[in-house]
Amino acid sequence: MKLIRLIPLLFFSFSLQSYAQSINDWIFSDASLPEIHISIDSTHLSNILENVHSDEEYPAEFIFLRNNIADTVSNVGFRIRGNTSRNSKKKSFKISFDTFDDGREYYGLDKLNINGEHNDPSIIRSKLSWDIFKVMNVPSPRSNHVKLYINQEYYGLYINVEHIDNEFVEDRFGSDTGNLYKALYPADLTYLGDDPENYKAMSGGRSIYELKTNEHLNDYSDLASFIIFMHKSSDSEFKAKIRDYINVDGVLRVLAVDILTGMWDNYTFNKNNFYLYNNPITNRFEFIPYDYDNTFGIDWFGISWDTRDINNWGTNESRPLIDRLLHIPEYQNRFNYYVEKLLDEYFNSSSIDADINRLKAMIQEAAEQDIYRTLDYGYTIDDFNNSYDSALDGHVKNGVKEYVINRHNSARTQLLNVDIAPVILRSDTKLSYSNEGAYVIITAHAFDDGDLTLIAHIEHSEQRVVEMLDNGEYGDEVSSDGIYTAVATLEDGDQSVRISIEATDDKNQSDRFPYNPSDYLEIEIPYRSENLVINEFMASNNSTIQDEFGAFEDWVEIYNPTAIPVVLSGYYLTDDLENPKKWAFPDTTIPSQDFLLVWTDDDDEEGSLHTSFKLSKSGEELGLFFDDGNVIESIDAFTFGEQETDISYGRAIDGGISFVSFANPTPGESNSSSTSNELIDFEHPDVLSLHQNYPNPFNPNTIIPFSLTEQSSITLNIYSIHGALIQTLVKGTFNAGYHSVTFDAGSLASGIYFYRLESEKGAMITQKMTLLK
C-alpha cells in the first residue's frame, strides 16, 4: 500500500445555537437559581402525599421561572418519585409533560425529576457528581438547583435532574430505537440462564432490569446475549470481543467517577442504579450512571469511602462486568489513567472548590428558607454550612471539601504506575464534493499517554493509507484537541469505500477502529451531479395534467442530462432561495437522460413527490440544492415573473440555457417535443453572469466578477451559510460589459458564504465562496 498525500481541502462545521444548548441555558443552567411552581387540586395533592408508593399522576399547572421570565404549561402530570426516599418527609417529585397531552414536550423533554436530597445536608453532592461526569465526557443527565413551590407554599431547595428516557438517548447517542434498561437492586448482571425470559426477573414488586423503550416488543434477547457472553466466554474471547457488546471506555470512565466520588449505591458495590442502552448505531450497550446523592462521604456501612483502595473497591460478590474488565491489564491501566487524569484536572481542591463555593453562595438563602430540609434528620442551617467542610453525626462521615482532600490524597498513593495503550474512542466519516470530484473526510477521537500516530486504511478501487493529523490544517479543525482528521480524494466510478483506523504510540502499542479486524467503516457513494436542471415548471395548472388523485396541481420537472442514473438523496427543492432545504427529495433515482415530475401542491402528505410548498402564479423563486453534510450547494436556481394558466415555462432544449413558454406543456417528457414554443424575456443567464470569486478560498479580500449584456440596475449581496444578509456590496446601474468588485471580509469568521447578483427585472444568480483565516 502507498501513503497518499492529504489534499488541502477545508472542512468547516457550522451550526446555529443548538436546541440542546437552549435547554442548557433555560432549564439546566446553574448560573442562576430558577423556581418551579406547581398548582394542583388540594385533594389530589393530599392523595399524592398520603399514597407515597403510588405512581398515579394527577393534573397540575407547571410554571418555570428564571430571571423574572416565566413559562407556563397546563395539564402536566405530577406525582412522587424515588425508591427509599418516598418514605422521607422531604419528598421527591416527577413532572410529566406528556401524561395528559400525548407527545407533548417541554424544550424537548418529556419529564423532569425534582429530587429532595434529604440524605445530603449540603444539597450539593449529586449536582457535583453530574458536573464531574461532564468533565469526563460521560453521557449523563444534566442537573441544576431549583426552588420548588406547590400551591404557593415553598417546599424547599431541590435538584432538578434530567430524566433518562428516549429523548435522552436520542440526544446523547443519535437514536432512540434501541432497548433502554433501567437496572435497580439486585442488578448484578450475573447469568440467569440462556432463556431471555429469565432476565425479566422481579424483585420487590418491580423489574430488576426494566425495559423503558420498545415495551410493546418486550424482547430481552440483547441483554441476555450480553450477559451470556460474559458468563461463557473464555478470557481470550472476552478480551477480543467485549467491545462488540458494550462501550468499554464508557464503563471505565463511569467507574473512575464512582470511585473518586465514593458512589457506593451503584453497580460495582450495591448492584444498583444504572441504565443500559443498546445503541443501534454502534450495536453495543452504553452504560449510563444514575442517582448520585449517596456520594462525597455519605455512608451507611461503616466504610471509609475517602480512603478505600481504588483498585480493590468492590465487594466479594460477583460483578462480572467490572471483575472481568479489570482482570485485563489494558483496561485496569486505562481505569487508573482516568482516575489520575481526573485527580489532575478537576478532582482537587484547587479546581473543584471554586465551583463548590459558587454553588453554595447561590443556594444559601434558598437553603435557609427550606424548612422541609430539617424534617428527616433535624439538620439545622449550621449543619448545612458545616457539612461543606467537616463530618456530621450519623451517616455524613465527611464534609464535601474534606472528602475531596482525603480522597485525592489517598487515591494518589493507590494509583498503579501504568502505561496505557492508544485508545480510539470513536470515528466518523463524511462524504463531500469539490470541483475536482468526491472526497472523504475521516475523523477519529484518540488519545494516549505518549506520542500518537494515526493512519486510515482506505479500500476502494485500490488500497491506500492516509496519515491522520491533529494540527489544525488539511481538514483538521482545532490543533491538539485529540481529534485527528484526514481528507482524501476518491476515484471516479467508486461506488463504496471501506475504512479502518489504526493508532500506534511510541512504544508500538496500538488500537484499531472498528475493533475487530474483519469490520470496517463502509460508505456508499451515491452519484451526485451538478448537471441536474429544473427543466420545466407550471405555476398555474387548471387543465393540463392531473396528479395521481385526479387534481390539477402545480408541478416542476427535473431533468438528468448525464449518462448515468442520479440518486436524489441529499437534494432539495425550494421556492425560497434563503431556505434551500425547504423540501427534501425522497430516496429515488432519475435514470440517465430522463425526467422526474414533482407536484408542488403544498400537500406533502399525498405522496413522496408532493412538496410542502406551492408555486405562486404572480412569480417567485425556484431552486434545486444539494446538501453534502457540510455545504449546501446551489445546483440550479432562478426567479420567474408572473405566469399564465396552463402555460409552462422551461428550457427550449432539455438542459439548455434559453427559456421559452410552452403553449403545449411537456411534463415528464422532452421539451423538444412541443410544437408551440415562444421565447420569453427571461434574464437568467442572458443578462446576468456571475463568475467565481478569486482567490478562493481567500483571506480577507477577494474579487467578485460579473458581466452584463445590457445596461442594468443590479444588487450584489453577501449572505451567511444560513441565509442571513451580511452586506450589500453593490447597488446601482451598470453598463453592459465585464465588472468586478472587491469584498473585504476582515471582520467575519472563517466559513462558507454566498454572494448573489440580482437585477431589477427579477433575474438572480448565486455563487459560494470560502473565507479561511
PDB file of C-alpha atoms in Angstrom, residues 10 12 14 432 439 626-633 721 752 754 768 770:
ATOM      1  CA  LEU A  10     -11.279  22.756   4.009  1.00  0.00           C
ATOM      2  CA  PHE A  12     -15.872  23.566   8.389  1.00  0.00           C
ATOM      3  CA  PHE A  14     -21.401  25.283  11.171  1.00  0.00           C
ATOM      4  CA  SER A 432     -18.306  15.542   0.295  1.00  0.00           C
ATOM      5  CA  TYR A 439     -13.602  13.131  -1.290  1.00  0.00           C
ATOM      6  CA  PHE A 626     -27.689  19.614  -2.717  1.00  0.00           C
ATOM      7  CA  ASP A 627     -26.508  19.163   0.888  1.00  0.00           C
ATOM      8  CA  ASP A 628     -23.352  17.051   1.216  1.00  0.00           C
ATOM      9  CA  GLY A 629     -23.453  17.244   5.022  1.00  0.00           C
ATOM     10  CA  ASN A 630     -21.055  20.185   5.168  1.00  0.00           C
ATOM     11  CA  VAL A 631     -22.096  22.689   2.499  1.00  0.00           C
ATOM     12  CA  ILE A 632     -25.424  23.363   0.790  1.00  0.00           C
ATOM     13  CA  GLU A 633     -24.731  23.849  -2.918  1.00  0.00           C
ATOM     14  CA  ILE A 721     -24.389  29.989   5.074  1.00  0.00           C
ATOM     15  CA  ILE A 752     -18.718  29.394   3.720  1.00  0.00           C
ATOM     16  CA  PHE A 754     -22.807  33.092  -0.578  1.00  0.00           C
ATOM     17  CA  LYS A 768     -20.482  30.424  -2.900  1.00  0.00           C
ATOM     18  CA  THR A 770     -14.813  30.196   1.323  1.00  0.00           C
TER      19      THR A 770
END
